[in-house]
Coordinates of C-alpha atoms and ligand atoms in Angstrom, one line a residue:
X1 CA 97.5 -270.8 -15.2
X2 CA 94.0 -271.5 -17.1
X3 CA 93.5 -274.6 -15.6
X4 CA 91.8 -277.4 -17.8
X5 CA 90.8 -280.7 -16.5
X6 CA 88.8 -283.8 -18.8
X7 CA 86.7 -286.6 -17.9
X8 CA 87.9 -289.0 -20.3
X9 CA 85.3 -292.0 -20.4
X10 CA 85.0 -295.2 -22.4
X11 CA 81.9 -296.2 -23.5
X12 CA 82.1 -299.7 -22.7
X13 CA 79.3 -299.7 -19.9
X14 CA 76.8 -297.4 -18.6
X15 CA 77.9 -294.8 -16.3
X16 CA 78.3 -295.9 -12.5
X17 CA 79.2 -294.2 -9.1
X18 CA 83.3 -294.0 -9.8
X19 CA 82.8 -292.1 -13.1
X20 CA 80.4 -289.5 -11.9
X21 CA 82.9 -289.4 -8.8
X22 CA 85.7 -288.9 -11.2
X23 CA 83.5 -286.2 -13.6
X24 CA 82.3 -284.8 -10.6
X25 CA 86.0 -283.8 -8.9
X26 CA 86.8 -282.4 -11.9
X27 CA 84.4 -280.0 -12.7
X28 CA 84.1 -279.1 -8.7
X29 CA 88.2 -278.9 -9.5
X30 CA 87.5 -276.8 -12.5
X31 CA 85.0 -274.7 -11.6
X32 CA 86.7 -274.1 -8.5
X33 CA 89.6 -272.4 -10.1
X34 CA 87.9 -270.6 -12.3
X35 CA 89.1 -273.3 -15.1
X36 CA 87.5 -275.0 -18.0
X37 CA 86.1 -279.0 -17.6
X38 CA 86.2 -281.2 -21.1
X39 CA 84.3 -284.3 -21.8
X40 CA 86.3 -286.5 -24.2
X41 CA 85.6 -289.9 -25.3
X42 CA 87.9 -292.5 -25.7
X43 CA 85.8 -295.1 -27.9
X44 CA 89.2 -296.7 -29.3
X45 CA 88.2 -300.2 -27.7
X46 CA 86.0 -300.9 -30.6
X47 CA 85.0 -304.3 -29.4
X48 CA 83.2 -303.2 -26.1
X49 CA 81.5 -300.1 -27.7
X50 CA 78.9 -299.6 -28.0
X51 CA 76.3 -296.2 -29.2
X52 CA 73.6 -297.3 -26.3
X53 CA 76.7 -296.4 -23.9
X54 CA 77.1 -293.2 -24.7
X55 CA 73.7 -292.3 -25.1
X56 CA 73.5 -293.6 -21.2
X57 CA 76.7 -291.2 -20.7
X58 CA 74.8 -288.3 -22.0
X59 CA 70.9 -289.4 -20.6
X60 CA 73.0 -289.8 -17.1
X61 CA 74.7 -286.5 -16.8
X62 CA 71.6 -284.5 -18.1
X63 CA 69.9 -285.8 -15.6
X64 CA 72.7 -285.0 -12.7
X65 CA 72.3 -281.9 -13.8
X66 CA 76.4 -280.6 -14.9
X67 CA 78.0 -280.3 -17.7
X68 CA 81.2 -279.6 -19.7
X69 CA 82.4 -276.6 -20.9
X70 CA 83.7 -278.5 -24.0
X71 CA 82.5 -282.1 -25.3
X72 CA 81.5 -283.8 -28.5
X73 CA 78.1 -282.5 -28.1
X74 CA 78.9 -278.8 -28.2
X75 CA 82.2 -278.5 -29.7
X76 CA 85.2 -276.9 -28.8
X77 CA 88.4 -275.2 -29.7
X78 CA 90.3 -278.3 -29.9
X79 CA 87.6 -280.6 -31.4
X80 CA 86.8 -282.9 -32.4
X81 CA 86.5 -284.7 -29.0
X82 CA 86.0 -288.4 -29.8
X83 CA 89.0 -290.4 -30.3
X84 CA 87.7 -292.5 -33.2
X85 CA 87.1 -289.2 -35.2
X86 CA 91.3 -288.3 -34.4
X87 CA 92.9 -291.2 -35.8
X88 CA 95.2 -289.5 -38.5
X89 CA 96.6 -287.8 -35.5
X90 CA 97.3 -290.7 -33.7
X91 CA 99.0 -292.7 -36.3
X92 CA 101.1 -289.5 -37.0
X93 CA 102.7 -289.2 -33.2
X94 CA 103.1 -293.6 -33.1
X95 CA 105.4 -292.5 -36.1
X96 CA 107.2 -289.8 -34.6
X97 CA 108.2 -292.1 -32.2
X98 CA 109.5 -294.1 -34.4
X99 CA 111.6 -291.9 -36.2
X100 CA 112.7 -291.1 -33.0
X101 CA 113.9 -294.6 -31.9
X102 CA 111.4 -294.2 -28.7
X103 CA 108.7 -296.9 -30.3
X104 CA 109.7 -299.5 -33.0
X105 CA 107.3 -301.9 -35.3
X106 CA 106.0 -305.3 -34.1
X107 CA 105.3 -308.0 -36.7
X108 CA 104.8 -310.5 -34.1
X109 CA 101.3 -312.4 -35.2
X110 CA 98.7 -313.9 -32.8
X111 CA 100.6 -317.1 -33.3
X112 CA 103.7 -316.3 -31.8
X113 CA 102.1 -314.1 -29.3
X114 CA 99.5 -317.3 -28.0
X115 CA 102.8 -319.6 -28.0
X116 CA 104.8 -317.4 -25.8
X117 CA 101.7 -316.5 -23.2
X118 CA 101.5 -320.5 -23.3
X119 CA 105.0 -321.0 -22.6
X120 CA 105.1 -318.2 -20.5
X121 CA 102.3 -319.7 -18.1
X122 CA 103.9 -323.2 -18.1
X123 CA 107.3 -322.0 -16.9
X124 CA 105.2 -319.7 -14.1
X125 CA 109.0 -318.1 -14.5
X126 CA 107.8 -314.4 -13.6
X127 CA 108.3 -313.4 -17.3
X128 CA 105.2 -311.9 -18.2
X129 CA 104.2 -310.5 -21.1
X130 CA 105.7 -309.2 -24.7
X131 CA 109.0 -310.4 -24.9
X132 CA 110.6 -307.1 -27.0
X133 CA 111.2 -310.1 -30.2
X134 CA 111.1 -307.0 -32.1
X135 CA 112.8 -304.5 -30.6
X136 CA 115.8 -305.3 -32.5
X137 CA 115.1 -305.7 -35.9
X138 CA 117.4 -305.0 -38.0
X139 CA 115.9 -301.9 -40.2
X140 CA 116.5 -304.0 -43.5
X141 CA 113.9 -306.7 -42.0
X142 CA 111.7 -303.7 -41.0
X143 CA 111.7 -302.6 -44.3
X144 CA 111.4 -306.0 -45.8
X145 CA 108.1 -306.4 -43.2
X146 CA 106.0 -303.2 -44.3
X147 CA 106.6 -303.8 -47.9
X148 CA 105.1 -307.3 -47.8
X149 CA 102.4 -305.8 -46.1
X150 CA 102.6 -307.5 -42.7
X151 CA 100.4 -306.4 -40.3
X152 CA 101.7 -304.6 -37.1
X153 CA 101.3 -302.8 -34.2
X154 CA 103.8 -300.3 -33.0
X155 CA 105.4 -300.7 -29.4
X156 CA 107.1 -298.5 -27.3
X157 CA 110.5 -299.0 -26.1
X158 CA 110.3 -298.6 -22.2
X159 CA 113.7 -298.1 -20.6
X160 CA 115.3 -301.9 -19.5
X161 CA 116.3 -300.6 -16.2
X162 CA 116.3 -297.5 -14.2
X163 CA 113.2 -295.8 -12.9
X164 CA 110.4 -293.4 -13.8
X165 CA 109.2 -290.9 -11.6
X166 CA 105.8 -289.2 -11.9
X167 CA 104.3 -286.7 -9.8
X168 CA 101.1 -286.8 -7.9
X169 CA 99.0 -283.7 -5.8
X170 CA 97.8 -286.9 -3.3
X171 CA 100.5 -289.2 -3.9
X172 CA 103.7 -287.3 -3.8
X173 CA 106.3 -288.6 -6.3
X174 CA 105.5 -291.7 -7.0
X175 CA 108.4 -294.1 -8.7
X176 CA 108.8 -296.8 -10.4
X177 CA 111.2 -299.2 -11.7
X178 CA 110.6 -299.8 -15.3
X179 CA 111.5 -303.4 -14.9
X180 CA 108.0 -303.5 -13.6
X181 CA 106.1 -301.4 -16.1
X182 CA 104.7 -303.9 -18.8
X183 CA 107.3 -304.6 -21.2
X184 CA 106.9 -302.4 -24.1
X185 CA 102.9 -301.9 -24.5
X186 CA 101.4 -301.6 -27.6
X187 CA 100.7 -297.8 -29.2
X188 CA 99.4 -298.1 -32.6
X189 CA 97.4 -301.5 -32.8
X190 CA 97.2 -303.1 -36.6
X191 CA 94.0 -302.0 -36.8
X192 CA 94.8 -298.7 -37.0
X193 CA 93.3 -297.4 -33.6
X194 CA 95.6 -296.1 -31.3
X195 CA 95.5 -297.8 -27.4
X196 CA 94.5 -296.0 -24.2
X197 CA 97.9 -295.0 -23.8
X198 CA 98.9 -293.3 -27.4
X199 CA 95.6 -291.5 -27.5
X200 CA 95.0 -290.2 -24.1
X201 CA 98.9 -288.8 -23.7
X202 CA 98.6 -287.1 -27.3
X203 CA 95.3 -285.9 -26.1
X204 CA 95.6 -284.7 -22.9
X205 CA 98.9 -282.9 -24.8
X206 CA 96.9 -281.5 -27.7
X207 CA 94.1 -280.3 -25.7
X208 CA 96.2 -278.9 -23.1
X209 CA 95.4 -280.9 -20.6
X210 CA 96.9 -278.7 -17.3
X211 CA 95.7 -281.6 -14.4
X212 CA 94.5 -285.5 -15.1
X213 CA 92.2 -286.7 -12.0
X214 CA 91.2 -290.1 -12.7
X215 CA 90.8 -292.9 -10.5
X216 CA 93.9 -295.0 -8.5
X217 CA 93.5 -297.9 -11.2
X218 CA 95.2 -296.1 -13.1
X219 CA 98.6 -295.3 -11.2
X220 CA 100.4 -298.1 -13.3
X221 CA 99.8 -296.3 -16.9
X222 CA 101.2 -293.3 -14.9
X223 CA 104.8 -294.2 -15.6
X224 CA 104.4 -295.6 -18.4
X225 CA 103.0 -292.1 -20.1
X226 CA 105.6 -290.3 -18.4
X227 CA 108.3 -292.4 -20.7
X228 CA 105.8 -291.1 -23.6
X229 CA 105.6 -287.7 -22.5
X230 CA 109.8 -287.1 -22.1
X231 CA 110.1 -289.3 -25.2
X232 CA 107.7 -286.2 -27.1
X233 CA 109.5 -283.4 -25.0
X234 CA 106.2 -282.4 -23.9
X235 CA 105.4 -281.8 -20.2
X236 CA 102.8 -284.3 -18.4
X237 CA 100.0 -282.4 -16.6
X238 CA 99.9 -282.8 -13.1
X239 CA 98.4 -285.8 -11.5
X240 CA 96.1 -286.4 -9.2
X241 CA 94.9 -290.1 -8.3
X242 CA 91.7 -290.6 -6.7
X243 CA 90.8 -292.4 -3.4
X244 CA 89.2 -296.1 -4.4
X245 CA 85.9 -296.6 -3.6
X246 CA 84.9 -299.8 -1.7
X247 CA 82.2 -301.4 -0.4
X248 CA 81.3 -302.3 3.1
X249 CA 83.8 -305.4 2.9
X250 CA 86.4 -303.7 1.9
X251 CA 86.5 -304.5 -1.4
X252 CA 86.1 -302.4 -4.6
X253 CA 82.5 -301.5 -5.1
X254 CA 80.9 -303.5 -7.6
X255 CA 77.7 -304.9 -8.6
X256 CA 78.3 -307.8 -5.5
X257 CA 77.5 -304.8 -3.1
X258 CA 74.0 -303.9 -5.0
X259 CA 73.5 -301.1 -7.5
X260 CA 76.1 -299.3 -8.9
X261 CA 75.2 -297.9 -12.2
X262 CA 73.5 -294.4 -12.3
X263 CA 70.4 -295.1 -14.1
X264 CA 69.4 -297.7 -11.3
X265 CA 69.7 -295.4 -8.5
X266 CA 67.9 -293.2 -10.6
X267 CA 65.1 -295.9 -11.7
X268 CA 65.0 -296.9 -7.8
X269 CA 63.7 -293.1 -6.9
X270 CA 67.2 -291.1 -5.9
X271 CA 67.2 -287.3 -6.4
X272 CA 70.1 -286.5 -8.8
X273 CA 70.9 -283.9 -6.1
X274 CA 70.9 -286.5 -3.3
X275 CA 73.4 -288.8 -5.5
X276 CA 75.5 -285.6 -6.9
X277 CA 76.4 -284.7 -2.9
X278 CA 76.8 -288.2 -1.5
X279 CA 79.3 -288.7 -4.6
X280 CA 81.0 -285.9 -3.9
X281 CA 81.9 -286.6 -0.5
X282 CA 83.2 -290.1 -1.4
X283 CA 87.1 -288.9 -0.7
X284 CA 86.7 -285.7 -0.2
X285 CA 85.8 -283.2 2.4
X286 CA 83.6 -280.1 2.4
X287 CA 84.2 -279.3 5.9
X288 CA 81.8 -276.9 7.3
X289 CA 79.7 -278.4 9.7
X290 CA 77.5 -279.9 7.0
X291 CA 76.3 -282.8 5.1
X292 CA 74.4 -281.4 2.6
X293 CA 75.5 -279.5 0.1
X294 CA 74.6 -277.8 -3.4
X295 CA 76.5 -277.8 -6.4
X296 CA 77.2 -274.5 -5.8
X297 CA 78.6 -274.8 -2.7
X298 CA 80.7 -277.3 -3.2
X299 CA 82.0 -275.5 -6.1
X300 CA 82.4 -272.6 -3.5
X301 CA 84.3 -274.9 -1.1
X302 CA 86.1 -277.4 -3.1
X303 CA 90.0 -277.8 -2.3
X304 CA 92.5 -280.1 -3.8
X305 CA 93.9 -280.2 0.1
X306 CA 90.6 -281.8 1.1
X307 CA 90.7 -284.9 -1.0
X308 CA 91.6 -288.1 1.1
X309 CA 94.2 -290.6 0.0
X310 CA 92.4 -293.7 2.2
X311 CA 90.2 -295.1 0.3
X312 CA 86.5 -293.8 1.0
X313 CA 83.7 -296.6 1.6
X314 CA 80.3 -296.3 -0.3
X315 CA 77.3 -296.7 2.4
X316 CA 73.9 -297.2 0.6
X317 CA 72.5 -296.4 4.0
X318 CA 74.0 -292.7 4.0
X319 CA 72.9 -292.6 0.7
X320 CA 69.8 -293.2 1.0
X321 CA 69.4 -290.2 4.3
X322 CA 70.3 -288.1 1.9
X323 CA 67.9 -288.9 -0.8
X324 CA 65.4 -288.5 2.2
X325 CA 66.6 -284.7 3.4
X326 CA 66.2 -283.7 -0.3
X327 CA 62.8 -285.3 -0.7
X328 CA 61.7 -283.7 2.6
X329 CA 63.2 -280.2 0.9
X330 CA 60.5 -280.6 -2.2
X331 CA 57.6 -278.8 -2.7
X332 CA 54.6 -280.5 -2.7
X333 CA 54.2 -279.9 -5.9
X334 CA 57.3 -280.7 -6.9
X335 CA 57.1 -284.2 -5.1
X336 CA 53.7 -284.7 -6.5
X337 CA 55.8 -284.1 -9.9
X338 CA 58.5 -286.5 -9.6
X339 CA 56.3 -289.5 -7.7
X340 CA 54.5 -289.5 -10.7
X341 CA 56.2 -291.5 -13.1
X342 CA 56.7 -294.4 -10.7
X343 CA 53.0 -294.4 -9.9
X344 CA 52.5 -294.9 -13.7
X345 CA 55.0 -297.4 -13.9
X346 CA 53.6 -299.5 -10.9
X347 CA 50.3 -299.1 -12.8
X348 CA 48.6 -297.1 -9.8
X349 CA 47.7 -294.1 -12.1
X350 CA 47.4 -293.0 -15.7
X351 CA 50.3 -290.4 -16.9
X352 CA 47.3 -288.0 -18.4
X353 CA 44.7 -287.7 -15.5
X354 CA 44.0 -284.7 -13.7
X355 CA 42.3 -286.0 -10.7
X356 CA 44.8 -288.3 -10.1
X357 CA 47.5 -285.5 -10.7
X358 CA 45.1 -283.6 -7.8
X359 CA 44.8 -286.7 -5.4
X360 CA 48.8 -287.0 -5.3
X361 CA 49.1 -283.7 -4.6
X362 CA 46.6 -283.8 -1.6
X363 CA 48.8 -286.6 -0.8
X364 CA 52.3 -285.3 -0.6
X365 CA 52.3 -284.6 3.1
X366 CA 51.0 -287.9 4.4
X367 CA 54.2 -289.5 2.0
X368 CA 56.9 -286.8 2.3
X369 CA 58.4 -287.2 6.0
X370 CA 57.9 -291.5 4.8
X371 CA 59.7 -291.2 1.6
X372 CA 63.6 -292.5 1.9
X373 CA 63.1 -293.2 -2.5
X374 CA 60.8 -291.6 -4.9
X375 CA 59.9 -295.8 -5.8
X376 CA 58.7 -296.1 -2.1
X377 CA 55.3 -293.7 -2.9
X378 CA 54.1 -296.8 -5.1
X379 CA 53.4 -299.2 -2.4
X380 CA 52.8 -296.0 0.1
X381 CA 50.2 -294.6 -1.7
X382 CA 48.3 -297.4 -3.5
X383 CA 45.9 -297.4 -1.1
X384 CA 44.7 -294.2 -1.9
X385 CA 44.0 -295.0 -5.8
X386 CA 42.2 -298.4 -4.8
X387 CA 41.3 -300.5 -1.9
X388 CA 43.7 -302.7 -0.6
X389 CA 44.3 -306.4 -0.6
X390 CA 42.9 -308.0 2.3
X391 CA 45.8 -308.4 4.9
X392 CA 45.8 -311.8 7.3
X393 CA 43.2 -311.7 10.1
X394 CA 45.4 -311.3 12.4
X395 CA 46.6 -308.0 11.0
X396 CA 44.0 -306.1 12.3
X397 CA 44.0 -307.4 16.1
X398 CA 45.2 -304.8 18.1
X399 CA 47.6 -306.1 20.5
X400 CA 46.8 -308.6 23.6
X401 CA 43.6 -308.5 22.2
X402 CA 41.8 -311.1 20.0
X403 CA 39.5 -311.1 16.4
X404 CA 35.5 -310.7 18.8
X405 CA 37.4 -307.3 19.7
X406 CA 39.1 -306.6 16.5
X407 CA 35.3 -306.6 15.2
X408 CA 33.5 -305.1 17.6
X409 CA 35.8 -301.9 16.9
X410 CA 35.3 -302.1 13.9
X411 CA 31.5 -302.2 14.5
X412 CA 32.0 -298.9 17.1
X413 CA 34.3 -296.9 13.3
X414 CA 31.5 -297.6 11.3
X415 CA 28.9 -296.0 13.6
X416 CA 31.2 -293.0 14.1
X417 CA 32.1 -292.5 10.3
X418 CA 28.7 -293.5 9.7
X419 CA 27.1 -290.5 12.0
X420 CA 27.8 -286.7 10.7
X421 CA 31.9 -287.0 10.9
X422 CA 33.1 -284.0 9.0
X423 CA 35.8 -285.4 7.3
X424 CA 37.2 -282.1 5.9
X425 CA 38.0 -281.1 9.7
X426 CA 41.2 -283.7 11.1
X427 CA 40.7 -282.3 14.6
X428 CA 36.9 -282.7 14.7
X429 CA 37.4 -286.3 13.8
X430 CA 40.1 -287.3 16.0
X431 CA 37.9 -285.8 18.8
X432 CA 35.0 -287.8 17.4
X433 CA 37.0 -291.0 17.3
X434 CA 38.3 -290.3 21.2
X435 CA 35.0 -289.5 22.9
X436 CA 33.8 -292.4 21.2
X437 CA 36.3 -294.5 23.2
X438 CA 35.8 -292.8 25.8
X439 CA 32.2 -293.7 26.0
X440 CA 32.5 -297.4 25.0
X441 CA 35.5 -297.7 27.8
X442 CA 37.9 -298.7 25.0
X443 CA 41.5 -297.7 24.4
X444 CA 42.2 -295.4 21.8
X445 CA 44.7 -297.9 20.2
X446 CA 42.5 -300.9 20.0
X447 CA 39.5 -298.3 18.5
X448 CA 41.8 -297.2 15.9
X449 CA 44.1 -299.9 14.8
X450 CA 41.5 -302.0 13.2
X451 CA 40.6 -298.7 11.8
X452 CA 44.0 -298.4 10.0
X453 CA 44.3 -301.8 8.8
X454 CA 40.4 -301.7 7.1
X455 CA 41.7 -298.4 5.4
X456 CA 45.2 -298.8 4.4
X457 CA 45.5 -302.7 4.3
X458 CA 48.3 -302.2 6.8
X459 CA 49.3 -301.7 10.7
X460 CA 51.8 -299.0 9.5
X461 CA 51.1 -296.5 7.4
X462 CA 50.6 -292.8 6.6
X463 CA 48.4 -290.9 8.8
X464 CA 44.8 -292.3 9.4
X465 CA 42.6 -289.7 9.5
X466 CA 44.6 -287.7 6.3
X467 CA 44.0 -290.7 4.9
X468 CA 40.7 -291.0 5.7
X469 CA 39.8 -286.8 4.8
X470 CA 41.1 -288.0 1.3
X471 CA 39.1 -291.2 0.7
X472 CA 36.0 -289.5 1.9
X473 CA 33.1 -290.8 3.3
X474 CA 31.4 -293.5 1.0
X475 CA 34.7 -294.8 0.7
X476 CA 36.2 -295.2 4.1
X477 CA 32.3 -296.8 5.3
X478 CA 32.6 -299.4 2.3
X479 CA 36.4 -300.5 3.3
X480 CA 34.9 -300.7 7.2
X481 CA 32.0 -302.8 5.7
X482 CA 35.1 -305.0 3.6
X483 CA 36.6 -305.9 6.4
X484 CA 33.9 -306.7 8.8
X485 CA 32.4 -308.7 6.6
X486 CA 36.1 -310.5 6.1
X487 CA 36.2 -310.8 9.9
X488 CA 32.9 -312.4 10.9
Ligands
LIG1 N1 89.3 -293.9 -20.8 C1 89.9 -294.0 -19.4 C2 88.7 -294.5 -18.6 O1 87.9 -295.2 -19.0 C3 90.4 -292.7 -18.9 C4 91.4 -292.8 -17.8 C5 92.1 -291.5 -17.6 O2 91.4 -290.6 -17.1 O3 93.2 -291.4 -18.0 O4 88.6 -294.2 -17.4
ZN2 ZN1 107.0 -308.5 -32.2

């Protein structure tokens, strides 16, 4: 079987965790099996679209990095692949239905349907929803109706009793009783656009659609399209719902639990790579001993029997190791790369400066073990670019100690940087800075802590004396100087 899979988004927000989950099962589904992975849009809710949506949907998965064998962008042998540009075909299959007794028309106007939510809420009877007025027109009224030009929507008939039964590769066969599958929902609205439910079953039909993998919210339209499907005499592609993703509470992930839209883990400093293989693991299993992962390899070790039905739990914290792991696997070159546009965006650097470009580079190693975002190198490295704010006093008291001896070591750096310290050579001026101790009966600590603070305007830091090899000379004496002269 050529197996063909879709990720089927709406552009009614910017791309978040549970789509590229979704997109991403797919293609490690498709390319798993040797098959072909589609991205269609369904942009039939006109009031929530909107263009600066799918521009994010495109601007997000270039940057992840994976793409669709067939999309709007590149064509296709069933394009076009945005609903809006399929309507004709939509309106054509609502009919078929019709003619086929399976959906009828509805002339029912926002009136009538406002009244009978009203009374429906009052009586808090249990009868929810469209009350099937029109089901049973008489085809003389029907007729009557669409010559007078009443608007209307077309509805499909579900079944008054029995049960549907769809299948699922997680789920098993899942049924339902069509008492409790919303009464007749609406195909064709007056508009002309189709629903969710008209165009994605014609769709996924037309563009033979062999497996739908979409996200557990989406179990009650399951029935619902099978009706559709049998009602056609087309077969429904195989069904897979995905495990939920939740937050630390328990509860689905949203914007309550912090970020959860693409381009702010990408604006906070996470490597696509980092993001692609935490995402990937949310539900399913890869099972080899590791955690990390390339797209590659998942592709290589993907199974269908390794996704989870529980729901999986989103941990910013895991997250956030991984984004470390693939920092630390960078180049320096490559870090030195992509640090740079957060250091021009925190107004540390120019974009178009070669020394600068040259200084971060020198600077990779003292940041790269320290990095758990690219974001963090901002705050990490200003120090390096210009000197730092002057921390509290007691910042630079080494501990159990007081400010006299704060300065006085102070007073000891500043002779030793001041005499011939060759600050190209780490090891010589480590030495330096322990005999000196040595010979002034001081701890190593106390010497060097007011040291660090002076430097890097803080008691934790990158490493001092890398620090200090960078800076130089003239500048490592004048930010001694600063903060003796802040001290006394
Ligand atoms: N357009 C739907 C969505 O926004 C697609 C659901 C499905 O895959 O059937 O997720
Ligand atoms: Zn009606």
């Amino acid at each position: 079987m050529n197996i063909r899979v879709r990720y089927a988004p709406s552009p009614t927000g910017n791309q978040h965790i549970g789509g590229v989950r979704t997109a991403l099962i797919n293609y490690l589904f498709a390319k798993s099996m040797g098959g072909t992975f589609i991205l269609r849009l369904e942009d039939t809710d006109r009031t929530r679209y909107s263009d600066g949506y799918v521009k994010n949907l495109y601007d997000t998965f270039h940057w992840l990095g994976f793409y669709w064998d067939e999309g709007p962008d590149i064509g296709g042998p069933v394009a076009p692949y945005v609903q809006s540009e399929r309507l004709p075909l939509y309106r054509q299959y609502a009919e078929q239905l019709i003619a086929m007794d399976k959906a009828y028309y509805c002339f029912c106007d926002e009136e009538r349907l406002g009244q009978l939510r009203k009374a429906q809420d009052e009586q808090k009877s249990g009868e929810q929803g469209y009350d099937r007025h029109c089901r049973n027109l008489s085809r003389d009224e029907v007729t009557r109706n669409l010559g007078e030009g009443k608007p209307y929507v077309i509805r499909l008939k579900i079944p008054l009793e029995g049960t549907t039964t769809f299948a699922d590769l997680l789920l098993g066969d899942v049924e339902w009783k069509n008492a409790d599958i919303s009464p007749d929902p609406v195909l064709l609205k007056s508009d002309g656009f189709p629903t969710y439910h008209l165009a994605n079953v014609v769709d996924d039909h037309l563009m033979n659609i062999t497996h739908v993998m979409r996200a557990q919210e989406w179990i009650p339209s399951a029935p619902l399209h099978r009706i559709m499907y049998d009602a056609f005499g087309w077969e429904q592609p195989l069904l897979c719902h995905l495990p939920m993703v939740l937050g630390q509470d328990g509860h689905k992930l949203s914007k309550r639990h912090g970020a959860t839209a693409v381009n702010e883990f990408r604006k906070a400093g996470y490597l696509p790579e980092a993001l692609i293989n935490y995402i990937a693991q949310l539900g399913c299993s890869f099972e080899d001993g590791r955690d990390l992962f390339t797209i590659d390899e998942m592709i290589e070790l993907f199974k269908v029997e390794k996704l989870n039905k529980a729901p999986a739990v989103f941990d910013y914290q895991k997250l956030e190791w991984f984004n470390g792991q693939y920092i630390r696997q960078k180049s320096d070159a490559e870090l030195a790369q992509l640090v740079k546009p957060f250091l021009v965006d925190a107004g540390i650097r120019e974009g178009e400066d070669s020394a600068a470009d040259a200084l971060d580079l020198q600077a990779m190693p003292l940041v790269k073990e320290r990095l758990k975002v690219l974001s963090d190198a901002a705050a990490m490295m200003a120090y390096l670019y210009r000197k730092p704010a002057m921390p509290a006093a007691a910042e630079f008291i080494p501990k159990k100690r007081d400010q006299q001896t704060a300065l006085q070591m102070l007073r000891e750096c500043l002779a030793v940087a001041m005499e011939d310290l060759d600050f190209s050579n780490l090891e010589t001026m480590e030495e330096a800075f322990k005999r000196h101790a040595e010979q002034i009966g001081a701890k190593l600590g106390d010497l060097l802590m007011p040291l660090r603070v002076a430097i890097t305007g803080a008691r934790v830091s990158p490493p001092l004396f890398e620090s200090m090899r960078i800076l130089g000379q003239q500048e490592t004496i004048e930010r001694i100087k600063d903060s003796i002269a802040y001290l006394s």
